Amino acid sequence: MRQWRIVALVGLCGLALVLVILNRWFRPMDVHTERQAARAAGIPLTSADFPLPHYSPAQDSSPKWKALAPMLGKLDRDPTWRAIEAAEVDGTPPKSSNPDLFRLISEERETLNGIHAAAAKAGRSPSRDFGPAVLYPDLPRLRDAAKLLRLESLATARRGNPEEAIRNQALGFRLAKQAAEEPNIIGFLVGNAVERLTLSGMGDILRESPTPAVSAAVRAALVQGAPRYDFVRALKGEALTGLATIRMGDPPAFVRAVYQDPSEAVYLHFVTKQIRAAALPPNRRAEAMRAAGRGMDFTPLKGPSYLLTSTLHPVYSRAGDREVQVMARRAVLLAGADALAYRSQHGAFPTRLDIASPNAVDPFTEKALGYRRTAKGFVVYSSGPDGAFNGLPGRAAAGQAYFSYPDSSLTPATRRTAVPPLRPMPAGNIPKPARMPSGPSVPVRP
């Protein structure tokens, strides 16, 4: 009899220990309370709360991108493409003659025509609804398309057609919008990368032809091509994907009560904090995102919902910084166009940036952008996410938002070499590209 009492006592102690662990694991969060807080923050709880864009077959670019994916994938194996990337021809001095660049554009005319046709569509229907399976076979290829589009625009500008090059480069903004229609961080990041390439291409054209007309056309293209995607929308889509993962299957009521509902409560608790922080102005967002991550650190006693949120939170924070960084790139390019136009009118670059561009604001600080004169030109720069960048050349400039003229880069040239001649072409036999599509209209004033 005494042995049974000991066994029962040990069993009760074990049960109490399990209950303590479960209490630590799932935390005392009520799923109904967390759902109400999520709804109040505008967070969708079902796919019906988050309608996805869908286009008619005539206006949907998805089939075009699926057809273009293998064509763009071959570029990585193309020796001319690799040589041009290694030589960084987009950073060579203005008016440079790059026969291999012209040859590449000629050889990839079919691919470029497909990119133009895809960009002309109204949008891109997302590849899937919300759920744990993540497959985007054609999404990374939009970034390759943006690289090729940038080189095509550069070649057009170097042939003496800057206005046409700007119209062509502005198609990149449409590619960025189509990529970001995917309702998650992956689509958001690809759209962000495409826009960065597009802005860099606009900077290339501006250095090629720093005239008042080109400066005005670049400014108009940037204002007209402002992105139609946002960080908060991407996080809301991610929240739905996380909820779909937690709610997988049709388990018994007991499993829902002890696992699914507590897990969903924990997940919604932290996701709501994240999305509220992401909606703040850029200069307040970083600290708010860090605050949202406190208490999210994963330990075995906190369970899978803490693992899901704590693992993804740093990724989301960095994605938010990238959005602000592309805003800063747009701001410095607009200010650079203003400074070039000022020189055309007054014969010299401005001594202060606010003279030429009074509304040039750094999105990281909500204060004026940095500006300094150089021996031959100027640099406009953002202080960056850590507030430490000072616009000086060196390794610290890598990844920062700036526009320098006449040099295209402030970082040491580690890879730049001459493009090796791959396939000789007779002089004067460089084929001219087909006429660019009109794309978004860009007014050009003389």
Coordinates of C-alpha atoms in Angstrom, one line a residue:
M1 CA 0.0 0.0 0.0
R2 CA 2.8 2.3 0.9
Q3 CA 4.4 1.7 -2.5
W4 CA 1.2 2.8 -4.3
R5 CA 1.2 6.0 -2.3
I6 CA 4.7 6.7 -3.3
V7 CA 3.9 6.0 -7.0
A8 CA 0.8 8.2 -6.8
L9 CA 2.8 11.0 -5.1
V10 CA 5.5 10.8 -7.8
G11 CA 2.8 10.8 -10.5
L12 CA 1.2 13.9 -9.0
C13 CA 4.5 15.7 -8.9
G14 CA 5.2 14.7 -12.5
L15 CA 1.8 16.0 -13.5
A16 CA 2.4 19.3 -11.6
L17 CA 5.8 19.6 -13.4
V18 CA 4.1 19.1 -16.8
L19 CA 1.5 21.7 -16.0
V20 CA 4.2 24.2 -15.0
I21 CA 6.1 23.5 -18.2
L22 CA 3.0 24.0 -20.3
N23 CA 2.2 27.2 -18.5
R24 CA 5.7 28.5 -19.2
W25 CA 5.5 27.1 -22.7
F26 CA 2.3 28.7 -23.9
R27 CA 2.1 31.6 -21.5
P28 CA -1.1 33.0 -20.1
M29 CA -2.3 34.7 -23.3
D30 CA -5.9 34.4 -24.3
V31 CA -6.4 33.8 -28.0
H32 CA -9.7 35.8 -28.1
T33 CA -8.0 38.8 -26.5
E34 CA -5.1 38.7 -28.9
R35 CA -7.4 38.3 -31.9
Q36 CA -9.3 41.5 -30.8
A37 CA -6.0 43.4 -30.4
A38 CA -4.9 42.2 -33.9
R39 CA -8.1 43.3 -35.5
A40 CA -7.9 46.7 -33.9
A41 CA -4.4 47.0 -35.4
G42 CA -5.8 46.1 -38.8
I43 CA -4.1 42.7 -39.0
P44 CA -6.0 40.2 -41.1
L45 CA -6.9 37.0 -39.4
T46 CA -8.2 35.1 -42.5
S47 CA -7.4 35.3 -46.2
A48 CA -10.8 36.9 -46.7
D49 CA -9.5 39.9 -44.7
F50 CA -6.6 40.4 -47.1
P51 CA -7.8 40.3 -50.8
L52 CA -5.0 39.7 -53.3
P53 CA -4.7 41.5 -56.6
H54 CA -5.9 39.4 -59.5
Y55 CA -5.8 40.6 -63.1
S56 CA -7.5 39.4 -66.3
P57 CA -5.4 37.2 -68.6
A58 CA -4.9 40.2 -70.9
Q59 CA -3.5 42.3 -68.1
D60 CA -1.7 39.7 -66.0
S61 CA 2.1 39.6 -66.4
S62 CA 2.5 36.2 -64.5
P63 CA 2.5 34.1 -67.7
K64 CA 5.1 36.4 -69.3
W65 CA 7.4 36.0 -66.3
K66 CA 7.0 32.2 -66.3
A67 CA 8.1 32.2 -69.9
L68 CA 11.0 34.6 -69.3
A69 CA 12.3 32.7 -66.3
P70 CA 14.4 30.1 -68.2
M71 CA 15.6 32.8 -70.6
L72 CA 16.8 35.0 -67.8
G73 CA 18.3 32.1 -66.0
K74 CA 20.7 31.4 -68.9
L75 CA 22.3 34.8 -68.4
D76 CA 24.4 33.5 -65.5
R77 CA 26.1 31.2 -68.0
D78 CA 26.6 33.8 -70.6
P79 CA 30.3 34.8 -70.9
T80 CA 29.5 38.3 -72.1
W81 CA 27.1 38.9 -69.2
R82 CA 29.7 37.7 -66.7
A83 CA 32.4 39.8 -68.3
I84 CA 30.3 42.9 -68.2
E85 CA 29.3 42.3 -64.6
A86 CA 33.0 41.8 -63.6
A87 CA 34.0 45.0 -65.4
E88 CA 31.1 47.0 -63.8
V89 CA 30.5 48.9 -67.1
D90 CA 27.7 50.8 -65.4
G91 CA 30.4 52.5 -63.3
T92 CA 32.8 53.3 -66.2
P93 CA 33.2 57.0 -67.2
P94 CA 30.4 58.6 -69.1
K95 CA 30.4 58.3 -72.9
S96 CA 32.5 55.2 -72.6
S97 CA 32.5 52.9 -75.6
N98 CA 31.6 49.4 -74.5
P99 CA 31.1 47.3 -77.7
D100 CA 30.4 44.1 -75.6
L101 CA 27.6 45.9 -73.8
F102 CA 26.0 46.9 -77.2
R103 CA 26.5 43.3 -78.4
L104 CA 24.9 41.8 -75.3
I105 CA 21.8 44.1 -75.7
S106 CA 21.6 43.1 -79.4
E107 CA 21.8 39.3 -78.6
E108 CA 19.3 39.6 -75.8
R109 CA 16.7 41.5 -77.8
E110 CA 14.1 38.7 -77.6
T111 CA 14.5 38.6 -73.8
L112 CA 14.3 42.4 -73.5
N113 CA 11.2 42.5 -75.7
G114 CA 9.6 40.0 -73.3
I115 CA 10.6 42.2 -70.3
H116 CA 9.0 45.3 -72.0
A117 CA 5.8 43.3 -72.7
A118 CA 5.6 42.1 -69.1
A119 CA 6.2 45.6 -67.8
A120 CA 3.4 47.0 -69.9
K121 CA 0.9 44.7 -68.2
A122 CA -1.3 46.2 -65.4
G123 CA 0.1 43.9 -62.7
R124 CA 1.2 40.5 -61.6
S125 CA -1.2 38.1 -59.9
P126 CA 0.4 36.5 -56.9
S127 CA 1.7 33.0 -57.4
R128 CA -0.1 31.5 -54.5
D129 CA -2.5 32.1 -51.6
F130 CA -1.4 32.1 -48.0
G131 CA 0.1 28.9 -46.5
P132 CA 3.3 27.2 -45.4
A133 CA 4.5 26.1 -48.8
V134 CA 6.8 28.8 -50.3
L135 CA 7.6 28.4 -54.0
Y136 CA 8.4 31.4 -56.2
P137 CA 10.1 30.1 -59.3
D138 CA 9.9 33.3 -61.3
L139 CA 10.1 35.9 -58.6
P140 CA 14.0 36.1 -58.4
R141 CA 14.1 36.5 -62.2
L142 CA 12.5 40.0 -61.9
R143 CA 15.8 41.1 -60.4
D144 CA 17.7 39.7 -63.3
A145 CA 15.3 41.5 -65.6
A146 CA 16.0 44.8 -63.8
K147 CA 19.8 44.3 -64.3
L148 CA 19.3 43.7 -68.0
L149 CA 17.0 46.7 -68.3
R150 CA 19.6 48.9 -66.6
L151 CA 22.3 47.8 -69.0
E152 CA 19.9 48.4 -72.0
S153 CA 19.1 51.9 -70.7
L154 CA 22.8 52.6 -70.2
A155 CA 23.6 51.5 -73.8
T156 CA 20.8 53.7 -75.1
A157 CA 22.1 56.7 -73.2
R158 CA 25.6 56.2 -74.5
R159 CA 24.3 56.2 -78.0
G160 CA 23.1 59.8 -77.3
N161 CA 19.4 59.1 -76.5
P162 CA 19.0 60.0 -72.8
E163 CA 15.3 60.8 -72.9
E164 CA 14.6 57.4 -74.5
A165 CA 16.9 55.8 -71.9
I166 CA 14.9 57.4 -69.1
R167 CA 11.6 56.1 -70.5
N168 CA 13.1 52.6 -70.7
Q169 CA 14.6 52.7 -67.3
A170 CA 11.3 53.9 -65.8
L171 CA 9.9 50.5 -66.6
G172 CA 11.9 49.2 -63.7
F173 CA 9.4 50.9 -61.3
R174 CA 6.7 48.8 -62.9
L175 CA 8.7 45.7 -62.3
A176 CA 9.2 46.6 -58.7
K177 CA 5.5 47.1 -58.2
Q178 CA 4.8 43.7 -59.8
A179 CA 7.3 41.9 -57.6
A180 CA 5.9 43.4 -54.5
E181 CA 2.4 42.3 -55.3
E182 CA 3.4 39.0 -53.8
P183 CA 2.0 39.4 -50.2
N184 CA 5.0 38.7 -48.1
I185 CA 8.6 39.7 -47.3
I186 CA 10.1 37.8 -50.2
G187 CA 8.0 39.8 -52.7
F188 CA 8.7 43.0 -50.8
L189 CA 12.5 42.4 -50.8
V190 CA 12.6 41.6 -54.5
G191 CA 10.6 44.7 -55.3
N192 CA 13.0 46.7 -53.1
A193 CA 16.0 45.3 -55.0
V194 CA 14.4 46.0 -58.4
E195 CA 13.8 49.6 -57.4
R196 CA 17.4 50.0 -56.1
L197 CA 18.7 48.8 -59.5
T198 CA 16.2 51.2 -61.3
L199 CA 17.4 54.2 -59.2
S200 CA 21.0 53.3 -59.9
G201 CA 20.2 53.1 -63.6
M202 CA 18.6 56.6 -63.5
G203 CA 21.8 57.8 -61.8
D204 CA 23.9 56.3 -64.7
I205 CA 21.8 58.2 -67.2
L206 CA 22.1 61.5 -65.2
R207 CA 25.9 61.2 -65.2
E208 CA 25.9 60.5 -69.0
S209 CA 23.9 63.7 -69.8
P210 CA 23.8 66.2 -66.9
T211 CA 21.6 68.7 -68.8
P212 CA 18.6 70.6 -67.4
A213 CA 16.3 68.6 -69.7
V214 CA 17.6 65.3 -68.5
S215 CA 17.6 66.4 -64.9
A216 CA 13.9 67.4 -65.2
A217 CA 13.1 64.1 -66.9
V218 CA 14.8 62.0 -64.2
R219 CA 13.0 64.0 -61.5
A220 CA 9.6 63.5 -63.3
A221 CA 10.3 59.8 -63.7
L222 CA 11.1 59.3 -60.0
V223 CA 8.1 61.2 -58.8
Q224 CA 5.8 59.4 -61.2
G225 CA 7.4 56.0 -60.5
A226 CA 7.0 56.2 -56.7
P227 CA 6.6 52.6 -55.5
R228 CA 3.2 51.2 -54.7
Y229 CA 4.2 48.8 -52.0
D230 CA 4.8 49.1 -48.3
F231 CA 6.4 47.2 -45.5
V232 CA 3.3 47.0 -43.3
R233 CA 1.4 45.2 -46.1
A234 CA 4.2 42.6 -46.4
L235 CA 4.2 42.0 -42.7
K236 CA 0.4 41.5 -42.7
G237 CA 0.8 38.9 -45.4
E238 CA 3.5 37.2 -43.4
A239 CA 1.2 37.2 -40.4
L240 CA -1.4 35.3 -42.4
T241 CA 1.2 32.8 -43.5
G242 CA 2.2 32.2 -39.9
L243 CA -1.4 31.7 -38.8
A244 CA -2.0 29.3 -41.7
T245 CA 1.0 27.3 -40.5
I246 CA -0.2 27.2 -36.9
R247 CA -3.8 26.2 -37.9
M248 CA -2.7 23.4 -40.2
G249 CA -4.9 20.3 -40.2
D250 CA -8.1 19.6 -38.4
P251 CA -7.0 18.3 -34.9
P252 CA -9.3 17.3 -32.0
A253 CA -10.7 20.0 -29.7
F254 CA -8.2 19.0 -27.0
V255 CA -5.2 19.7 -29.4
R256 CA -6.7 23.0 -30.4
A257 CA -7.2 24.0 -26.8
V258 CA -3.7 23.0 -25.5
Y259 CA -1.6 23.7 -28.6
Q260 CA -3.1 25.6 -31.5
D261 CA -5.0 28.4 -29.6
P262 CA -2.2 29.1 -27.2
S263 CA 0.3 29.1 -30.0
E264 CA -1.8 31.5 -32.0
A265 CA -2.2 33.8 -29.0
V266 CA 1.6 34.0 -28.5
Y267 CA 2.1 34.6 -32.3
L268 CA -0.5 37.3 -32.6
H269 CA 0.8 39.0 -29.4
F270 CA 4.2 39.7 -31.0
V271 CA 3.1 40.1 -34.6
T272 CA 0.7 42.9 -33.5
K273 CA 3.7 44.6 -31.8
Q274 CA 5.8 44.2 -34.9
I275 CA 3.2 45.7 -37.3
R276 CA 2.4 48.6 -35.0
A277 CA 6.1 49.4 -34.9
A278 CA 6.5 49.0 -38.7
A279 CA 3.7 51.6 -39.2
L280 CA 5.7 54.4 -37.4
P281 CA 7.7 57.0 -39.3
P282 CA 11.1 55.8 -40.5
N283 CA 13.1 57.8 -38.0
R284 CA 11.1 56.1 -35.1
R285 CA 10.7 52.7 -36.6
A286 CA 14.0 51.1 -35.8
E287 CA 13.9 51.6 -32.0
A288 CA 10.2 50.5 -32.0
M289 CA 11.0 47.3 -33.8
R290 CA 13.8 46.6 -31.3
A291 CA 11.4 47.1 -28.5
A292 CA 8.9 44.8 -30.1
G293 CA 11.5 42.1 -30.2
R294 CA 12.2 42.2 -26.5
G295 CA 10.8 39.2 -24.7
M296 CA 10.6 37.3 -28.0
D297 CA 13.9 35.4 -27.5
F298 CA 13.3 31.7 -27.9
T299 CA 13.9 29.1 -25.1
P300 CA 12.6 25.5 -25.1
L301 CA 10.1 26.4 -22.4
K302 CA 8.4 29.0 -24.6
G303 CA 7.3 26.7 -27.4
P304 CA 7.1 26.8 -31.2
S305 CA 5.3 30.2 -31.5
Y306 CA 8.2 31.9 -29.8
L307 CA 10.6 30.1 -32.2
L308 CA 8.6 31.3 -35.2
T309 CA 8.4 35.0 -34.1
S310 CA 11.9 35.2 -32.6
T311 CA 13.6 33.7 -35.7
L312 CA 11.8 35.9 -38.2
H313 CA 11.8 39.2 -36.3
P314 CA 15.5 40.1 -37.1
V315 CA 14.7 39.4 -40.8
Y316 CA 11.7 41.8 -40.6
S317 CA 13.7 44.5 -38.9
R318 CA 16.4 44.4 -41.6
A319 CA 13.7 44.5 -44.3
G320 CA 12.3 47.6 -42.8
D321 CA 15.7 49.2 -42.9
R322 CA 16.0 48.4 -46.6
E323 CA 12.7 50.1 -47.4
V324 CA 14.0 53.3 -45.7
Q325 CA 17.3 52.9 -47.5
V326 CA 15.6 52.8 -50.9
M327 CA 13.7 55.9 -49.9
A328 CA 17.0 57.6 -49.1
R329 CA 18.4 56.5 -52.5
R330 CA 15.5 58.2 -54.2
A331 CA 15.9 61.3 -52.1
V332 CA 19.7 61.7 -52.9
L333 CA 19.1 61.1 -56.6
L334 CA 16.4 63.8 -56.7
A335 CA 18.7 66.2 -54.9
G336 CA 21.6 65.3 -57.3
A337 CA 19.4 66.1 -60.3
D338 CA 18.6 69.5 -58.6
A339 CA 22.3 70.2 -58.1
L340 CA 23.1 69.5 -61.7
A341 CA 20.3 71.7 -62.9
Y342 CA 21.5 74.5 -60.6
R343 CA 25.0 74.3 -62.2
S344 CA 23.5 74.6 -65.7
Q345 CA 21.6 77.7 -64.6
H346 CA 24.3 79.4 -62.5
G347 CA 27.6 78.0 -63.8
A348 CA 28.7 76.4 -60.6
F349 CA 27.4 73.8 -58.1
P350 CA 25.6 75.1 -55.1
T351 CA 27.6 75.8 -52.0
R352 CA 24.7 74.4 -49.9
L353 CA 22.2 71.8 -50.9
D354 CA 19.2 73.7 -49.7
I355 CA 19.9 76.4 -52.3
A356 CA 19.2 74.0 -55.1
S357 CA 17.0 71.5 -53.4
P358 CA 15.2 73.0 -50.4
N359 CA 13.0 69.9 -49.8
A360 CA 15.9 67.3 -49.7
V361 CA 15.2 65.3 -46.5
D362 CA 17.0 62.3 -45.1
P363 CA 14.3 59.7 -44.3
F364 CA 16.5 58.2 -41.5
T365 CA 16.6 61.5 -39.6
E366 CA 13.9 63.7 -41.0
K367 CA 16.6 66.3 -41.4
A368 CA 18.5 67.7 -44.4
L369 CA 20.5 65.3 -46.5
G370 CA 24.3 65.6 -46.3
Y371 CA 26.1 67.5 -49.1
R372 CA 29.8 68.3 -49.8
R373 CA 31.7 69.6 -52.8
T374 CA 34.5 67.6 -54.3
A375 CA 37.4 68.7 -56.6
K376 CA 35.3 68.1 -59.7
G377 CA 31.7 67.8 -58.5
F378 CA 29.7 66.9 -55.4
V379 CA 28.3 64.2 -53.2
V380 CA 24.7 64.1 -51.8
Y381 CA 24.3 61.4 -49.1
S382 CA 22.1 60.0 -46.4
S383 CA 23.5 59.4 -42.9
G384 CA 22.3 55.8 -43.1
P385 CA 20.5 53.6 -40.5
D386 CA 23.3 54.0 -37.9
G387 CA 23.6 57.8 -38.6
A388 CA 27.3 57.6 -39.1
F389 CA 27.9 57.9 -42.8
N390 CA 29.6 61.2 -43.7
G391 CA 29.7 60.9 -47.5
L392 CA 33.5 60.3 -47.7
P393 CA 35.0 57.7 -50.0
G394 CA 36.1 54.3 -48.5
R395 CA 34.8 51.0 -47.5
A396 CA 32.2 52.6 -45.2
A397 CA 30.4 53.9 -48.3
A398 CA 29.5 50.4 -49.4
G399 CA 25.7 49.9 -49.3
Q400 CA 25.0 53.5 -48.3
A401 CA 22.6 55.9 -50.1
Y402 CA 24.5 58.6 -52.0
F403 CA 24.8 60.2 -55.4
S404 CA 28.2 61.4 -56.5
Y405 CA 29.1 63.3 -59.6
P406 CA 31.1 62.9 -61.8
D407 CA 32.3 59.6 -60.2
S408 CA 29.7 56.9 -59.8
S409 CA 31.2 55.3 -56.7
L410 CA 32.8 56.2 -53.4
T411 CA 34.0 52.6 -52.7
P412 CA 37.4 51.2 -53.8
A413 CA 37.3 49.7 -57.3
T414 CA 38.1 46.1 -56.4
R415 CA 36.7 44.3 -59.5
R416 CA 36.6 46.9 -62.2
T417 CA 38.6 45.9 -65.3
A418 CA 38.3 46.4 -69.0
V419 CA 35.7 44.2 -70.7
P420 CA 37.6 41.5 -72.6
P421 CA 36.8 41.3 -76.3
L422 CA 34.8 38.1 -76.6
R423 CA 33.6 37.9 -80.2
P424 CA 35.1 40.5 -82.6
M425 CA 32.7 42.6 -84.5
P426 CA 33.6 44.8 -87.5
A427 CA 33.8 48.5 -86.8
G428 CA 30.6 50.4 -87.6
N429 CA 28.5 47.2 -87.5
I430 CA 27.1 47.6 -84.0
P431 CA 23.3 46.9 -84.4
K432 CA 21.0 49.5 -83.1
P433 CA 18.3 48.4 -80.6
A434 CA 14.7 48.3 -81.4
R435 CA 12.8 51.4 -80.4
M436 CA 11.9 51.4 -76.7
P437 CA 8.2 51.1 -75.6
S438 CA 6.7 54.3 -74.4
G439 CA 6.1 53.0 -70.9
P440 CA 5.2 55.6 -68.3
S441 CA 5.1 59.0 -69.9
V442 CA 8.0 61.2 -68.8
P443 CA 7.8 64.9 -69.8
V444 CA 11.0 66.4 -71.1
R445 CA 11.4 70.1 -71.1
P446 CA 14.1 71.8 -73.1

